[in-house]
XYZ file of C-alpha atoms in Angstrom:
727
model
C 132.873 31.504 38.835
C 134.277 28.536 40.186
C 137.466 28.620 37.959
C 137.872 32.246 39.235
C 137.912 31.211 42.976
C 139.998 27.932 42.247
C 142.900 30.252 41.019
C 142.620 32.879 43.744
C 142.356 29.811 46.362
C 145.611 28.246 44.526
C 147.668 31.635 45.020
C 146.254 32.206 48.503
C 147.576 28.840 49.540
C 150.995 29.418 47.854
C 151.534 32.459 49.955
C 150.104 31.089 53.171
C 152.476 28.479 52.533
C 155.610 30.489 51.850
C 154.828 32.826 55.112
C 153.216 30.502 57.408
C 156.539 29.155 59.182
C 157.603 32.767 59.882
C 154.282 33.347 61.327
C 154.593 30.071 63.122
C 157.530 31.072 65.011
C 157.094 34.937 65.456
C 153.121 34.650 66.889
C 153.818 31.481 69.187
C 153.252 33.497 72.338
C 150.428 35.575 71.341
C 147.906 32.705 70.263
C 146.770 34.127 67.092
C 146.425 32.149 63.982
C 147.280 33.011 60.306
C 143.863 33.583 57.961
C 143.075 30.316 56.249
C 140.670 29.227 53.403
C 141.493 25.866 53.075
C 141.278 22.535 55.371
C 145.287 22.011 55.014
C 145.913 25.227 56.397
C 143.779 24.872 59.118
C 145.352 21.612 60.003
C 148.857 23.033 60.309
C 147.715 25.935 62.234
C 145.393 23.651 64.727
C 148.887 21.943 65.152
C 150.837 25.143 65.905
C 147.804 26.022 68.035
C 148.858 23.229 69.956
C 152.414 24.105 70.445
C 151.632 27.412 71.435
C 149.146 26.411 73.968
C 151.587 23.922 75.405
C 154.432 26.607 75.511
C 151.877 29.292 77.078
C 151.233 26.575 79.761
C 154.549 26.255 80.581
C 155.141 29.869 80.854
C 152.165 30.418 82.940
C 153.485 28.233 85.301
C 156.937 30.153 85.658
C 155.072 33.300 85.443
C 155.373 34.238 89.415
C 158.942 33.514 89.389
C 160.142 34.487 85.593
C 158.484 37.715 84.571
C 161.019 38.133 82.070
C 158.794 36.048 79.327
C 156.288 39.072 79.858
C 158.291 41.650 77.717
C 159.312 39.088 75.442
C 155.899 37.897 74.678
C 154.568 41.769 74.033
C 157.497 42.147 72.127
C 156.979 39.373 69.436
C 153.122 39.895 69.716
C 153.606 43.556 68.274
C 155.980 41.597 65.349
C 153.208 39.393 64.922
C 150.909 41.925 63.954
C 153.083 43.755 61.809
C 154.005 40.783 60.063
C 150.327 39.687 59.597
C 149.288 42.987 58.326
C 152.522 42.920 55.697
C 151.743 39.063 54.656
C 148.012 40.001 54.162
C 149.133 43.076 51.845
C 151.463 40.833 50.327
C 149.555 37.868 49.512
C 146.246 39.520 48.696
C 148.249 42.294 46.035
C 148.931 39.561 43.213
C 145.484 38.151 44.077
C 143.689 41.968 43.802
C 144.960 42.055 40.362
C 143.457 38.537 38.773
C 140.405 38.544 40.802
C 137.386 40.762 40.965
C 136.829 43.356 43.534
C 133.734 41.783 44.847
C 135.538 38.441 45.301
C 138.792 40.189 47.229
C 135.917 41.952 49.440
C 134.765 38.627 50.450
C 138.136 37.376 50.965
C 138.943 40.197 53.429
C 135.901 39.905 55.222
C 136.601 36.463 55.995
C 139.917 37.055 56.961
C 138.419 39.703 59.651
C 136.538 37.149 61.186
C 138.866 34.742 61.384
C 141.257 37.097 62.974
C 138.523 37.900 65.346
C 138.121 34.389 66.230
C 141.870 34.000 66.817
C 141.790 36.759 69.334
C 139.079 35.400 71.311
C 140.709 32.118 71.424
C 143.830 33.918 72.658
C 141.586 35.689 75.282
C 140.484 32.176 76.339
C 144.080 30.855 76.813
C 144.881 34.022 78.966
C 141.854 33.467 81.062
C 142.929 29.967 81.547
C 146.135 30.906 82.493
C 145.126 33.425 84.721
C 142.847 30.666 86.442
C 145.901 28.044 86.485
C 148.050 30.667 88.433
C 145.009 32.056 90.953
C 145.011 28.340 91.806
C 148.634 28.043 92.318
C 148.570 31.160 94.782
C 145.304 29.952 96.753
C 147.332 26.468 97.077
C 150.172 28.490 98.624
C 147.967 30.258 100.585
C 146.371 27.123 102.082
C 149.731 25.619 102.932
C 150.678 28.789 104.611
C 147.186 28.570 106.924
C 147.838 24.987 107.316
C 151.198 25.812 108.976
C 149.775 28.409 111.002
C 146.784 25.654 112.156
C 149.607 23.367 113.168
C 151.419 26.245 115.286
C 148.360 27.237 117.002
C 147.252 23.937 117.768
C 150.765 23.347 119.158
C 150.185 26.624 121.226
C 146.841 25.129 122.419
C 148.540 21.901 123.858
C 151.195 23.769 125.634
C 148.458 26.426 127.256
C 146.752 22.761 128.135
C 149.712 21.625 129.878
C 150.571 24.881 131.876
C 146.788 25.034 133.063
C 147.112 21.451 134.332
C 150.402 22.335 136.107
C 148.304 25.118 137.697
C 145.241 23.061 138.539
C 148.021 20.938 140.663
C 149.714 23.610 141.725
C 146.313 24.638 143.512
C 145.412 21.381 144.549
C 148.850 21.085 146.159
C 148.195 23.937 148.072
C 145.175 22.668 149.261
C 146.638 19.586 150.467
C 149.489 21.736 152.322
C 146.687 23.483 154.187
C 144.942 20.347 155.082
C 148.130 18.964 156.171
C 149.238 21.770 158.534
C 145.423 21.627 160.097
C 146.268 18.001 160.629
C 149.445 18.318 162.290
C 148.276 21.525 164.316
C 145.224 19.405 165.333
C 147.412 16.298 166.333
C 149.968 18.501 168.544
C 146.922 20.129 170.182
C 145.452 16.866 171.187
C 148.875 15.743 172.524
C 149.351 18.551 174.404
C 145.637 18.000 175.772
C 146.495 14.282 176.590
C 149.769 15.421 178.304
C 147.999 18.043 180.356
C 144.968 15.449 181.483
C 148.061 13.054 182.293
C 149.633 15.733 184.807
C 146.346 16.836 186.356
C 145.504 13.180 186.589
C 148.840 12.643 188.497
C 148.662 15.678 190.695
C 145.033 14.476 191.680
C 146.127 10.925 192.437
C 149.110 12.331 194.417
C 146.822 14.691 196.231
C 144.405 12.229 197.095
C 147.155 9.312 198.105
C 148.753 12.240 200.252
C 145.549 12.885 202.242
C 144.876 9.467 202.529
C 148.170 8.915 204.096
C 147.886 12.039 206.357
C 144.611 10.564 207.667
C 146.056 7.016 208.150
C 149.178 9.140 209.865
C 146.514 10.897 212.038
C 144.797 7.800 212.767
C 147.790 5.602 213.680
C 150.048 8.579 215.143
C 150.447 6.479 218.326
C 151.593 3.507 216.372
C 154.972 1.902 216.585
C 158.166 3.994 214.874
C 158.301 0.376 212.879
C 155.123 1.284 211.084
C 155.806 5.025 210.525
C 159.077 4.090 208.611
C 157.171 1.413 206.406
C 154.540 4.255 205.592
C 157.531 6.675 204.690
C 159.179 3.795 202.727
C 156.016 3.358 200.557
C 155.639 6.623 200.286
C 158.889 7.468 198.742
C 158.489 4.515 196.435
C 154.940 5.865 195.272
C 156.908 9.383 194.219
C 159.788 7.838 192.356
C 156.779 5.767 190.190
C 155.024 9.474 189.728
C 158.381 10.916 188.533
C 159.344 8.065 186.190
C 156.011 8.266 184.744
C 156.432 11.823 184.096
C 159.717 11.110 182.516
C 158.356 8.745 180.058
C 155.341 11.026 179.234
C 158.030 13.893 178.381
C 160.129 11.240 176.358
C 156.896 10.140 174.270
C 156.287 13.861 173.377
C 159.889 14.548 172.461
C 159.784 11.692 170.091
C 156.089 12.720 168.577
C 157.853 16.130 167.753
C 160.910 14.763 166.351
C 158.839 12.488 164.168
C 156.675 15.384 163.003
C 159.565 17.509 162.097
C 160.840 14.827 160.215
C 157.524 14.520 158.237
C 157.504 17.945 157.736
C 161.025 17.912 156.051
C 160.220 15.371 154.060
C 157.099 16.961 152.487
C 159.136 20.032 151.741
C 161.859 17.886 149.890
C 158.669 16.428 148.158
C 157.432 19.666 147.091
C 160.784 20.561 145.869
C 161.095 17.714 143.731
C 157.678 18.233 142.232
C 158.602 21.719 141.614
C 161.633 20.488 139.791
C 159.944 18.010 137.813
C 157.401 20.613 136.564
C 160.227 22.879 135.457
C 161.942 20.279 133.349
C 158.718 19.165 131.550
C 157.997 22.904 130.646
C 161.860 23.263 129.515
C 161.512 20.116 127.503
C 158.275 21.289 125.703
C 159.632 24.491 124.878
C 162.724 22.601 123.039
C 160.278 20.265 121.801
C 158.908 23.431 119.974
C 161.953 24.719 118.643
C 162.972 21.489 117.202
C 159.586 21.398 115.451
C 159.814 25.160 114.071
C 163.405 24.541 112.973
C 162.444 21.202 111.069
C 159.095 22.815 109.713
C 161.425 25.938 108.350
C 164.544 23.556 107.014
C 161.532 21.650 105.100
C 159.883 24.783 103.492
C 163.410 25.778 102.149
C 164.037 22.686 100.853
C 160.340 22.319 98.958
C 161.161 25.491 97.408
C 164.458 24.965 96.379
C 163.534 21.544 94.409
C 160.357 23.248 93.075
C 162.997 26.117 91.500
C 165.091 23.310 90.320
C 162.238 21.353 88.527
C 160.946 24.205 86.680
C 164.268 25.928 85.610
C 165.460 22.418 84.351
C 162.075 22.173 82.288
C 161.932 25.639 81.307
C 165.666 25.224 79.774
C 164.642 22.072 77.920
C 161.636 23.895 76.341
C 163.613 26.610 75.359
C 166.245 24.291 73.781
C 163.638 22.429 71.855
C 162.101 25.629 70.550
C 164.844 26.904 69.516
C 166.052 24.211 67.753
C 162.582 23.975 66.126
C 162.909 27.615 65.259
C 166.346 27.400 63.729
C 165.068 24.816 61.215
C 162.067 26.908 60.372
C 164.120 29.715 59.666
C 166.577 27.999 57.490
C 163.726 26.511 55.348
C 162.151 30.052 54.758
C 165.129 32.025 54.314
C 165.192 31.910 51.087
C 161.657 32.776 50.524
C 162.324 36.032 52.722
C 165.099 37.043 51.072
C 163.170 40.181 49.610
C 161.570 41.288 52.396
C 164.753 41.277 54.582
C 165.874 44.669 53.508
C 162.387 45.882 54.184
C 162.053 44.566 58.032
C 165.722 44.403 58.737
C 165.784 47.788 60.458
C 162.427 47.221 62.122
C 163.110 43.592 63.341
C 166.578 45.551 64.650
C 164.591 47.801 66.889
C 162.341 45.332 68.048
C 165.126 43.023 69.222
C 166.559 45.912 70.763
C 162.994 46.570 72.817
C 162.914 42.973 73.557
C 166.073 42.693 74.837
C 165.612 45.470 77.222
C 162.401 44.470 78.405
C 163.902 41.234 79.231
C 166.848 42.533 81.468
C 164.229 44.654 83.415
C 162.293 41.768 83.531
C 165.096 39.314 84.909
C 166.432 42.268 86.980
C 163.085 42.442 88.938
C 162.665 38.755 89.017
C 166.041 38.673 90.662
C 165.305 41.277 93.243
C 162.087 39.555 94.467
C 163.738 36.226 94.572
C 166.371 37.646 96.768
C 164.240 39.515 98.479
C 162.061 36.721 99.750
C 165.166 34.607 100.354
C 166.496 37.658 102.393
C 162.952 37.525 104.350
C 162.720 33.786 104.944
C 166.322 33.887 106.369
C 165.704 36.858 108.651
C 162.456 35.297 110.156
C 164.487 32.038 110.289
C 167.305 33.330 112.390
C 164.888 35.606 114.297
C 163.126 32.626 115.605
C 165.946 30.523 116.320
C 167.816 33.510 118.270
C 164.391 34.088 120.423
C 164.194 30.458 121.526
C 168.087 30.492 122.511
C 167.677 33.454 124.446
C 164.694 32.110 125.931
C 166.699 28.583 126.958
C 169.210 30.672 128.160
C 167.103 32.726 130.484
C 165.285 30.003 131.432
C 168.376 28.001 132.631
C 169.586 30.885 134.455
C 166.413 31.269 136.306
C 166.030 27.766 136.972
C 169.800 28.078 138.789
C 168.596 31.014 140.705
C 165.358 29.115 141.848
C 167.370 25.814 142.847
C 170.050 27.979 144.698
C 167.000 29.720 146.831
C 165.062 26.823 147.404
C 168.181 25.254 148.570
C 168.771 28.343 151.041
C 165.055 28.163 152.100
C 165.274 24.404 153.019
C 168.128 25.580 154.977
C 166.620 28.023 156.912
C 163.302 25.930 157.263
C 165.690 23.114 159.097
C 167.535 25.896 161.037
C 164.258 27.089 162.392
C 162.888 23.573 163.116
C 165.984 22.771 165.156
C 165.489 26.152 167.005
C 162.081 25.354 167.818
C 162.740 21.691 169.244
C 165.647 22.816 170.847
C 163.116 25.535 172.670
C 160.439 23.301 173.002
C 162.747 20.602 174.870
C 163.998 23.504 177.301
C 160.808 24.860 178.295
C 159.125 21.026 178.906
C 159.520 21.168 182.588
C 157.219 24.017 182.353
C 154.913 22.506 180.121
C 151.380 23.301 181.968
C 152.132 27.043 181.979
C 153.910 27.649 178.695
C 152.039 24.912 176.545
C 149.507 27.453 174.827
C 152.931 29.859 174.019
C 154.965 26.638 172.238
C 151.185 26.126 169.977
C 151.217 29.614 168.475
C 154.993 29.678 168.067
C 154.743 26.343 166.041
C 151.396 28.151 164.524
C 153.589 31.178 163.266
C 156.388 29.083 162.067
C 154.076 26.763 159.706
C 152.272 30.022 158.407
C 155.739 31.103 157.287
C 156.785 27.915 155.739
C 153.503 28.056 153.888
C 153.728 31.393 152.712
C 157.290 30.650 151.575
C 156.221 27.320 149.634
C 153.181 29.244 147.988
C 155.387 32.420 147.100
C 157.884 29.805 145.189
C 155.319 28.102 143.583
C 153.725 31.059 142.348
C 156.893 32.414 140.922
C 157.718 29.109 139.176
C 153.903 29.798 137.657
C 154.615 33.187 136.539
C 157.885 32.535 135.122
C 156.449 29.618 133.243
C 153.465 31.913 131.994
C 155.896 34.553 130.581
C 157.953 32.321 128.804
C 154.586 30.728 127.197
C 153.449 34.305 126.549
C 156.651 35.385 124.783
C 156.630 32.668 122.102
C 153.102 32.711 121.476
C 153.621 36.674 120.934
C 156.365 35.920 118.261
C 154.206 33.420 116.473
C 151.255 35.753 116.427
C 153.719 38.773 115.182
C 155.430 36.574 112.600
C 151.753 36.154 111.534
C 150.590 39.559 111.375
C 153.405 40.653 109.947
C 152.808 38.797 106.984
C 149.141 40.071 106.930
C 150.123 43.334 107.307
C 152.619 43.407 104.310
C 149.573 41.689 101.886
C 147.289 44.352 103.190
C 149.378 47.284 102.727
C 150.225 46.313 99.125
C 146.580 45.471 98.087
C 144.929 48.458 99.513
C 147.396 50.958 101.582
C 145.173 53.632 103.346
C 145.191 55.566 106.623
C 143.910 54.168 109.892
C 140.933 56.037 111.382
C 140.556 57.264 114.954
C 139.755 54.187 117.201
C 136.469 54.108 119.020
C 135.883 52.489 122.209
C 134.603 49.145 120.764
C 137.754 48.893 119.009
C 139.889 49.264 121.992
C 137.592 46.868 123.672
C 137.978 44.337 120.482
C 141.769 44.925 120.307
C 142.109 44.223 124.234
C 140.300 41.285 123.319
C 142.818 39.806 120.944
C 145.619 40.418 122.677
C 143.724 38.870 125.801
C 143.179 35.524 123.664
C 147.311 35.864 122.737
C 148.306 35.795 126.119
C 149.467 39.692 126.092
C 148.066 40.869 129.021
C 149.930 43.932 129.753
C 149.144 45.214 126.214
C 145.642 44.018 126.651
C 145.433 46.193 129.928
C 146.554 48.901 128.091
C 143.909 48.569 125.283
C 141.176 48.281 128.204
C 142.298 51.314 129.832
C 141.761 53.359 126.671
C 138.460 52.041 126.334
C 137.594 52.654 130.139
C 138.720 56.626 129.339
C 136.599 56.667 126.423
C 133.585 54.950 127.821
C 134.036 55.168 131.746
C 130.262 53.765 132.461
C 130.541 50.498 130.732
C 130.663 47.379 133.349
C 131.805 45.163 130.657
C 135.111 46.748 130.497
C 135.850 47.298 133.847
C 135.088 43.402 134.200
C 137.687 42.359 131.772
C 140.149 44.688 132.909
C 139.837 42.720 136.165
C 140.321 39.356 134.683
C 143.227 40.764 132.953
C 144.810 41.857 136.310
C 144.017 38.820 137.865
C 145.803 36.821 135.141
C 149.026 39.102 136.101
C 148.323 37.888 139.948
C 147.472 41.771 140.707
C 144.402 40.704 142.783
C 143.757 43.910 144.780
C 143.701 46.003 141.666
C 141.167 43.426 139.767
C 139.107 43.451 142.905
C 139.040 47.140 142.792
C 137.930 47.157 139.052
C 135.422 44.396 139.670
C 134.101 47.059 142.451
C 133.908 49.429 139.663
C 131.851 47.329 137.379
C 129.365 46.805 140.755
C 128.836 50.208 141.298
C 127.802 50.979 137.769
C 125.611 47.341 137.437
C 125.158 46.116 141.229
C 123.608 42.974 139.720
C 126.260 42.034 137.753
C 126.808 38.201 138.293
C 129.881 37.713 136.793
C 131.141 40.722 138.424
C 130.458 39.264 141.825
C 131.805 35.773 141.036
C 135.212 37.019 139.642
C 135.499 39.027 142.826
C 134.884 36.007 145.032
C 137.915 34.017 143.036
C 140.047 36.951 143.387
C 139.631 37.235 147.362
C 139.948 33.476 147.446
C 143.330 33.703 145.609
C 144.484 36.203 148.852
C 143.003 33.857 151.211
C 140.507 36.032 152.681
C 137.868 33.864 152.582
C 135.270 35.453 154.269
C 135.073 38.527 151.637
C 135.050 35.637 149.322
C 132.132 34.168 150.771
C 130.382 37.075 150.667
C 130.698 37.759 147.107
C 129.685 34.268 145.832
C 126.812 34.299 148.080
C 125.998 37.889 146.263
C 126.291 35.848 143.063
C 124.040 33.135 144.187
C 121.477 35.686 144.979
C 121.479 37.634 141.630
C 121.426 33.928 139.474
C 120.349 31.355 141.911
C 120.825 28.419 138.989
C 124.738 29.208 138.711
C 126.019 25.603 139.965
C 129.660 26.970 139.500
C 128.971 29.777 141.895
C 127.221 27.436 144.400
C 130.498 25.348 144.120
C 132.603 28.480 145.157
C 130.495 29.329 147.813
C 131.089 25.662 149.487
C 134.537 25.623 148.856
C 134.966 29.537 150.830
C 132.705 27.342 153.671
C 135.248 24.934 154.010
C 137.583 27.122 154.468
C 135.835 28.648 157.301
C 134.980 25.669 158.810
C 131.245 26.034 158.413
C 130.787 22.262 157.009
C 127.271 22.310 157.528
C 126.424 25.169 155.504
C 129.092 23.872 153.021
C 127.032 20.862 152.216
C 124.161 23.115 151.675
C 126.127 24.706 149.177
C 127.149 21.682 147.235
C 123.688 20.200 147.240
C 122.364 23.498 145.641
C 125.251 23.193 142.947
C 124.391 19.541 142.115
C 120.808 20.418 141.750
C 121.781 22.542 138.730
C 124.711 20.745 137.530
C 123.947 17.144 138.740
C 126.931 15.614 136.858
C 129.677 17.824 138.606
C 132.420 15.131 139.826
C 134.032 18.083 141.997
C 130.795 18.951 143.475
C 130.440 15.412 144.759
C 133.766 15.064 145.727
C 133.961 18.064 147.952
C 130.473 17.152 149.275
C 132.082 14.007 150.561
C 135.199 15.710 151.932
C 133.036 18.034 153.784
C 130.997 14.818 155.392
C 133.970 13.236 156.203
C 134.837 16.482 158.561
C 131.506 15.938 160.111
C 131.897 12.189 160.781
C 129.005 11.082 158.633
C 131.295 8.600 156.768
C 128.680 6.319 154.929
C 127.101 9.401 153.167
C 130.552 10.800 152.444
C 131.610 7.349 150.990
C 128.444 7.283 148.649
C 129.575 10.847 147.257
C 132.524 9.787 146.206
C 130.881 6.801 144.630
C 128.940 9.078 142.779
C 131.917 10.995 141.512
C 133.854 8.334 140.530
C 130.489 7.020 138.250
C 130.405 10.563 136.609
C 134.491 10.335 136.386
C 135.958 6.824 136.897
C 139.423 8.685 136.579
C 139.247 10.966 139.375
C 142.023 10.491 141.609
C 140.962 12.932 144.260
C 137.930 11.161 144.635
C 139.648 8.038 145.422
C 142.109 9.424 147.744
C 139.164 11.378 150.138
C 137.665 7.917 149.953
C 140.629 6.193 151.279
C 140.726 8.682 153.793
C 137.401 7.915 154.979
C 137.768 4.365 154.927
C 141.223 4.605 157.058
C 139.573 6.756 159.558
C 137.291 3.564 159.825
C 140.013 1.396 160.005
C 138.680 -0.591 157.294
C 142.213 -1.197 156.001
C 141.557 -3.398 152.831
C 139.081 -1.018 151.453
C 141.460 2.105 152.007
C 144.260 0.412 150.580
C 142.323 -0.489 147.117
C 141.260 3.435 147.125
C 144.628 4.837 147.576
C 146.396 2.575 145.223
C 143.958 3.589 142.496
C 144.548 7.197 143.251
C 148.274 6.631 143.271
C 147.919 4.976 140.000
C 146.328 8.059 138.446
C 148.354 10.444 140.354
C 151.771 9.172 141.793
C 151.775 12.338 143.786
C 149.330 10.942 146.421
C 151.857 8.504 147.291
C 153.791 11.131 149.274
C 150.940 12.320 150.289
C 149.235 9.656 152.190
C 153.271 9.235 153.922
C 152.695 12.383 155.989
C 148.880 12.228 155.878
C 147.722 12.225 159.836
C 144.387 10.549 158.576
C 146.204 7.470 157.893
C 148.020 6.996 161.482
C 145.035 4.183 162.163
C 146.869 2.071 159.433
C 149.982 3.723 159.146
C 151.930 0.599 161.021
C 150.424 -1.829 158.718
C 152.646 -3.611 156.564
C 150.496 -3.676 153.284
C 150.096 0.506 153.603
C 153.956 0.779 153.928
C 154.615 -1.250 151.173
C 152.223 0.986 148.876
C 153.550 4.202 150.080
C 157.067 2.839 149.585
C 158.468 3.127 153.338
């Protein structure tokens, strides 16, 4: 029995050695192994398996870019199956003649088992290749997500910068109002002082005149010389009175001229600050454009480099495989002469089929690569065109604003000169027309304030629109890629949207700063569900972002009508009235909000701010103390409390409040400035200068504000103060 097995093994071994090179070259992509019955054949097949696994791994790495190998692999796998079948038949045919049928049955069973194991091994290799491809795809997606996160971070930084600028503008508006109140108070004080001086002069003159008349009556019979002396004394006193009146007139004129110069300087400072903010916004947009361009170029360069490296590796591997195949084919060519006639026709058909599939795969791959390159180029050109267009529009808008600002400046100067001339011409009738002049100055100051506020609002709106445009383009790019992927994976029709869907859509658009589209979505939700107060509230918030405060108030009123105890609606309603400078209505809204939710520190703070505008300082202090009761670490509440105490003349308590605000936030410039004002009113020169210097170091704009603030008049003549503010 052993001798028979040895004979069979010898025949099988010889047949396998003859046909194994053909099997190795033809089955390199299928992962199948020729049946083996000896350790030597197993060793040769293991080596062949390692080569096939290496080639399969390399092809898996290029599978996403070069699909041409797929058809080639399929054709050769079919060829391998056919060759294996024929080789098994040919190798077992002489064995069947010599060996017994039961040995042939055992060999056949063993061959089937080995083939099954080889196929399982091939499946495992395919699974490994799929895992590698999946990992590469996940890495690519992760890189895209990282780029999106970087863009989102840059957008957040730009949003924070714009928010900070908006806060600066609001603070500037408050400071302008404060300066206006101080100027008006100073003018009113000067007018009252002049009126008092004139009345005092009149009373003195009347008293002296009556006294002279009495003396004249008593000394009526005295000599003519005494009478002449009395007349000369009277003339001298009248001339002195006229001289005093003229001096008072000149002093008032100088004060008015000085106030006009200070106001012109304040307007110039506001214009320079506005110009600087516009330049900063333009610079940030240019930086965003440069970063996007560099990122796109880096992505293109990286993709090209990966493509070149992969092509180089593939060419080298193909050359090595071709040379190896050529050598092996030459070695077995002699042994395959008899089979050439039988397989020639079949091989030619398989080659034609493989070539066709290869051409189809190459064409598909080329189309995909060209499509990806065209999409990338289009997106890049779209972004560059958009940034260029934004830059040109912003430059044109900037030039228009500069021309408009210059025209308004000339108009303001002309109005001030006209007011000064009218005031000088009517000064002789000061006592009768002082009130009319005061009303005229108030009207012009309000007009100037309105113009400045409108300019700042236009700048804010323009910057916000530019930012919204950039963010919208970024979101659209991201949404387009996501939409394409979803359409490929699972195309399906969109169902009819419900109210909640419109609300969610509006929330997404609101987060992306697309306020007009968000309003349209909320309006659709309101049509479906008009009795939902939350939808009305969100609509009002979005309208407020577009500066449409009246429409926003109408939405808040709708929400309150549906739910009268809606705390947030009352708060936002008060904010809208505050932006419209309707402070009494704002106070009413905030007061209602505090009644509904007494522990809301922000509502108490806003209530106190509205009371400051109404000059109800005692009630404002009570509101700030309520706010601090629920939020004791609010530096703004402590600062506003101190400011209100200064207005009431309670300087020591005010200084303590400012100290508390600075203890919570050491870099709070407003608290330093208000503390400097308090010390200046107390004529504490050194302390005032120290606080003012710290405020200027944190925020340099306080230097210009201090130069025009009348609260520093008591220390304005000091050289240290002049050096600090740069006079």
